[in-house]
Amino acid sequence: MTIELETQLTVLQQQAQQAIAAAATIDDLEQLRIQYLGKKGSLSQVLGGLGRLTPHERPRIGAIANQVKDALQSDLDHKRAQLINAQIQGQLEAETLDVTMPGTYCPQGRSHPLTSTIDRALDIFVGLGYTVADGPEMETDYYNFEALNTPIDHPARDMQDTFYLPDGNMLRTHTSSVQIRYMENHEPPLRIVAPGRVYRRDTVDATHAAVFHQIEILAVDEDLTFTDLKGTIKVFLQEFFGDDLPVRFRTSYFPFTEPSAEVDVQWQGRWLEVLGCGMVDPNVLRSVGYDPEIYNGFAAGFGAERFAMVLHEIDDVRRFYGNDLRFLRQFQ
Ligand code: DAH
């Protein structure tokens, strides 16, 4: 009986050890553990025979059984560690990253210098409480000239300046037309900033383009003064150029403002004209149904190209439209 049990244990140990050595996966190993060492496993079954042994044989066979159990458990642990290791090795090999491989080139886009100039100006005015507005590039005579108090014989209407369309409409010559369109649909108080493309029949050269960009501002309220206009323009110019550039106001004339002024900044030792502005002419307010006895306003308009040229020290306006990547890549 004793011999028989002892043999059974030896055979069980051998079989189990072979099976464990041959296990290919951690799942297989778990199956073997259940099969041999589990509650209803082979070892338990063999030990079921212990009861039939004499009391003095029992401890010896029990001790052998424990040795078999410990040996198998240790084999299982060992094999498990081996399999996990192999799994990690395989994963490392499969997922190896060769840091010396050339990367994939993903060119990154960036804003055109004119776009970033316009955005910079808009940010400043939005910070001052202005709302961004826009209007159409094809305009009627009414919005581009008439409602802006521009008499029929004004030089700005000259065929040489304006691109007329066959139907008698035109490409807007300035963004001042947005003033009228906005006021027609809103009640004061209001403050708007309107960027946009404008068109002039100009001969293209280093400082003139037939298509360019303007930014217009308009404020209408009950007690606005020329001092408010001056303060706004000064704050804007200082914010925009990030510098205490000397600024001067010169009297000027625009049909839609009275009084009117042009503003120069001192840049590289020269006075450079950067914008036109003034107090909104009462006739303009009247044309949109505002009572000039109650309301008044100020307005200004400036060229985005001119600002971008000063900001980035660019010598020729045509560079903005040349689509030359060597030029464009210089700007963030
Ligand atoms: N519209 C003018 C131009 O294109 C610029 C301008 C001047 C706009 C005075 C204004 C202003 O709003 O008040 O030259």
Short mmCIF file of N, CA, C and O and ligand atoms in Angstrom, two decimals, residues 173-174 176 179 200 214 216-217 254 256-257 276-278 299-301, ligand 1:
data_model
loop_
_atom_site.label_atom_id
_atom_site.label_comp_id
_atom_site.label_asym_id
_atom_site.label_seq_id
_atom_site.Cartn_x
_atom_site.Cartn_y
_atom_site.Cartn_z
N THR A 173 -14.62 101.45 -51.84
CA THR A 173 -13.30 102.09 -51.85
C THR A 173 -12.76 102.25 -50.44
O THR A 173 -11.61 102.59 -50.25
N HIS A 174 -13.62 102.02 -49.44
CA HIS A 174 -13.20 102.09 -48.04
C HIS A 174 -14.19 101.32 -47.17
O HIS A 174 -15.29 100.98 -47.62
N SER A 176 -15.60 102.55 -44.64
CA SER A 176 -16.54 103.49 -43.99
C SER A 176 -17.99 103.13 -44.30
O SER A 176 -18.90 103.47 -43.52
N GLN A 179 -19.97 101.61 -41.54
CA GLN A 179 -20.56 102.50 -40.54
C GLN A 179 -22.06 102.65 -40.78
O GLN A 179 -22.87 102.51 -39.86
N ARG A 200 -9.21 100.11 -55.04
CA ARG A 200 -8.98 101.44 -55.66
C ARG A 200 -8.29 101.26 -56.99
O ARG A 200 -7.42 100.41 -57.12
N GLN A 214 -8.53 97.63 -44.94
CA GLN A 214 -8.70 98.73 -43.98
C GLN A 214 -9.33 98.21 -42.70
O GLN A 214 -9.98 97.16 -42.68
N GLU A 216 -11.77 99.93 -39.76
CA GLU A 216 -12.58 101.12 -39.49
C GLU A 216 -13.06 101.05 -38.06
O GLU A 216 -13.42 99.98 -37.57
N ILE A 217 -13.07 102.18 -37.37
CA ILE A 217 -13.76 102.16 -36.07
C ILE A 217 -14.81 103.25 -36.04
O ILE A 217 -14.70 104.27 -36.74
N PHE A 254 -12.30 115.10 -44.42
CA PHE A 254 -13.03 113.94 -44.97
C PHE A 254 -14.49 114.36 -45.02
O PHE A 254 -14.96 115.06 -44.12
N PHE A 256 -17.10 112.76 -44.39
CA PHE A 256 -17.96 112.15 -43.36
C PHE A 256 -17.58 112.53 -41.94
O PHE A 256 -18.16 112.02 -40.98
N THR A 257 -16.56 113.39 -41.77
CA THR A 257 -16.20 113.83 -40.41
C THR A 257 -15.99 115.33 -40.37
O THR A 257 -15.55 115.95 -41.35
N GLY A 276 -6.76 108.14 -40.83
CA GLY A 276 -7.64 109.30 -40.91
C GLY A 276 -8.73 109.14 -39.87
O GLY A 276 -9.13 108.03 -39.54
N CYS A 277 -9.20 110.28 -39.32
CA CYS A 277 -10.23 110.17 -38.28
C CYS A 277 -10.98 111.49 -38.14
O CYS A 277 -10.65 112.48 -38.80
N GLY A 278 -11.97 111.53 -37.27
CA GLY A 278 -12.69 112.76 -37.02
C GLY A 278 -13.97 112.52 -36.26
O GLY A 278 -14.30 111.38 -35.91
N ALA A 299 -14.94 108.58 -35.55
CA ALA A 299 -14.64 107.46 -36.44
C ALA A 299 -13.19 107.56 -36.87
O ALA A 299 -12.57 108.63 -36.79
N ALA A 300 -12.66 106.45 -37.34
CA ALA A 300 -11.30 106.44 -37.87
C ALA A 300 -11.17 105.28 -38.84
O ALA A 300 -11.92 104.31 -38.76
N GLY A 301 -10.23 105.42 -39.77
CA GLY A 301 -10.00 104.33 -40.71
C GLY A 301 -8.52 104.28 -41.03
O GLY A 301 -7.87 105.31 -41.15
N1 DAH B 1 -12.34 106.23 -45.37
C1 DAH B 1 -11.11 106.98 -45.32
C2 DAH B 1 -10.17 106.53 -46.42
O1 DAH B 1 -10.38 105.50 -46.98
C3 DAH B 1 -10.43 106.81 -44.00
C4 DAH B 1 -11.19 107.43 -42.89
C5 DAH B 1 -10.99 108.76 -42.54
C6 DAH B 1 -12.14 106.71 -42.21
C7 DAH B 1 -11.67 109.34 -41.52
C8 DAH B 1 -12.85 107.29 -41.16
C9 DAH B 1 -12.59 108.64 -40.84
O2 DAH B 1 -13.77 106.63 -40.46
O3 DAH B 1 -13.28 109.18 -39.83
O4 DAH B 1 -9.21 107.21 -46.68
#
